[in-house]
Coordinates of C-alpha atoms in Angstrom, one line a residue:
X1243 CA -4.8 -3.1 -51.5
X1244 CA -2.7 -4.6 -48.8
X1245 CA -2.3 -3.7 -45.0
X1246 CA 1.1 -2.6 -43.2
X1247 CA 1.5 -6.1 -42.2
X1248 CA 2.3 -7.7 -45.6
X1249 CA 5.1 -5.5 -46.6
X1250 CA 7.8 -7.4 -46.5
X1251 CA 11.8 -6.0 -45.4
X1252 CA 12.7 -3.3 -46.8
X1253 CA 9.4 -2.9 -49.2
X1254 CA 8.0 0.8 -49.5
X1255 CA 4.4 1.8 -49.6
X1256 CA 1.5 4.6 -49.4
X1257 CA -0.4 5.0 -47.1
X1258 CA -3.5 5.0 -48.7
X1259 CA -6.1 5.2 -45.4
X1260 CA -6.2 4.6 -42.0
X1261 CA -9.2 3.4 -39.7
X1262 CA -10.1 1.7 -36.4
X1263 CA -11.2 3.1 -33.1
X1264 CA -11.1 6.5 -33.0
X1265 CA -8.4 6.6 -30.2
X1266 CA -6.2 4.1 -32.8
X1267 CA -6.6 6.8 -35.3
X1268 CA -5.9 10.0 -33.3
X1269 CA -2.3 8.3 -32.4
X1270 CA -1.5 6.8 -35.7
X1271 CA -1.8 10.2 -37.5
X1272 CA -0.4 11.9 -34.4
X1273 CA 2.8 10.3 -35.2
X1274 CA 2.7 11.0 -39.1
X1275 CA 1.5 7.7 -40.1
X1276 CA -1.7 9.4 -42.4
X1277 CA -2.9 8.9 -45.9
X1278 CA -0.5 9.6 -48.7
X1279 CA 2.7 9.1 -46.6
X1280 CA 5.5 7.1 -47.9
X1281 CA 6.3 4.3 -45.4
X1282 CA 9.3 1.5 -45.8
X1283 CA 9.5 -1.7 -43.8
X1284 CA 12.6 -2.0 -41.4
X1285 CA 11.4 -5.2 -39.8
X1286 CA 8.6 -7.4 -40.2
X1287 CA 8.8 -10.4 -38.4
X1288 CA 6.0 -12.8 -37.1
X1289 CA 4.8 -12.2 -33.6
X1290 CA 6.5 -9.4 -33.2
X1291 CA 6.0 -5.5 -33.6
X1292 CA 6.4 -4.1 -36.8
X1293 CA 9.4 -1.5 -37.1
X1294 CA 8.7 1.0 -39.9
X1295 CA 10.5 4.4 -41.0
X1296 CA 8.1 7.2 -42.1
X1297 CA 8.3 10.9 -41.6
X1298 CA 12.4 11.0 -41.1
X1299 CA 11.6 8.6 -38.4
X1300 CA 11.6 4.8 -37.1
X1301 CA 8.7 4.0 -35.4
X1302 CA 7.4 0.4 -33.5
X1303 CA 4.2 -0.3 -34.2
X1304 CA 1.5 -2.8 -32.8
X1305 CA 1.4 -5.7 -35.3
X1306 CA -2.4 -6.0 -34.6
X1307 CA -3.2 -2.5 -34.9
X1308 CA -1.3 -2.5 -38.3
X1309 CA -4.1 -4.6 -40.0
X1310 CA -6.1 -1.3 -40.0
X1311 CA -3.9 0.5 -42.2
X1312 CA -4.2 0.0 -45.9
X1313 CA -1.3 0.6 -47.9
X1314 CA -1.0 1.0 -51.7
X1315 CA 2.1 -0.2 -54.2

């Protein structure tokens, strides 16, 4: 498996589990982002936030943060 951060532009993955802090997690799947949902990679480029679409929606996300969510395909 591979985390949010290595999918490159315009790459889709699954959401295959989420972990961290339990405040990280709360907000993560408060916005959608939980296991089993399709995300696809808008942008992904270094030292910068990640922009992904998920849910019907773009969303920015922490680049750091990011390395706690494991994606599958």
């Amino acid at each position: 498996m591979k985390t949010l951060t290595d999918l490159a532009k315009d790459a889709k993955g699954v959401v295959a589990s989420v972990s961290g802090d339990s405040r990280f997690v709360s907000r993560i799947t408060s916005i959608g982002i939980t296991p089993g949902c399709e995300v696809v990679m808008v942008k992904n480029e270094k030292h910068r936030p990640l922009l992904v679409y998920a849910r019907d929606t773009m969303i920015a996300l922490n680049r750091n943060e990011c390395r706690n969510i494991l994606i599958e395909g």
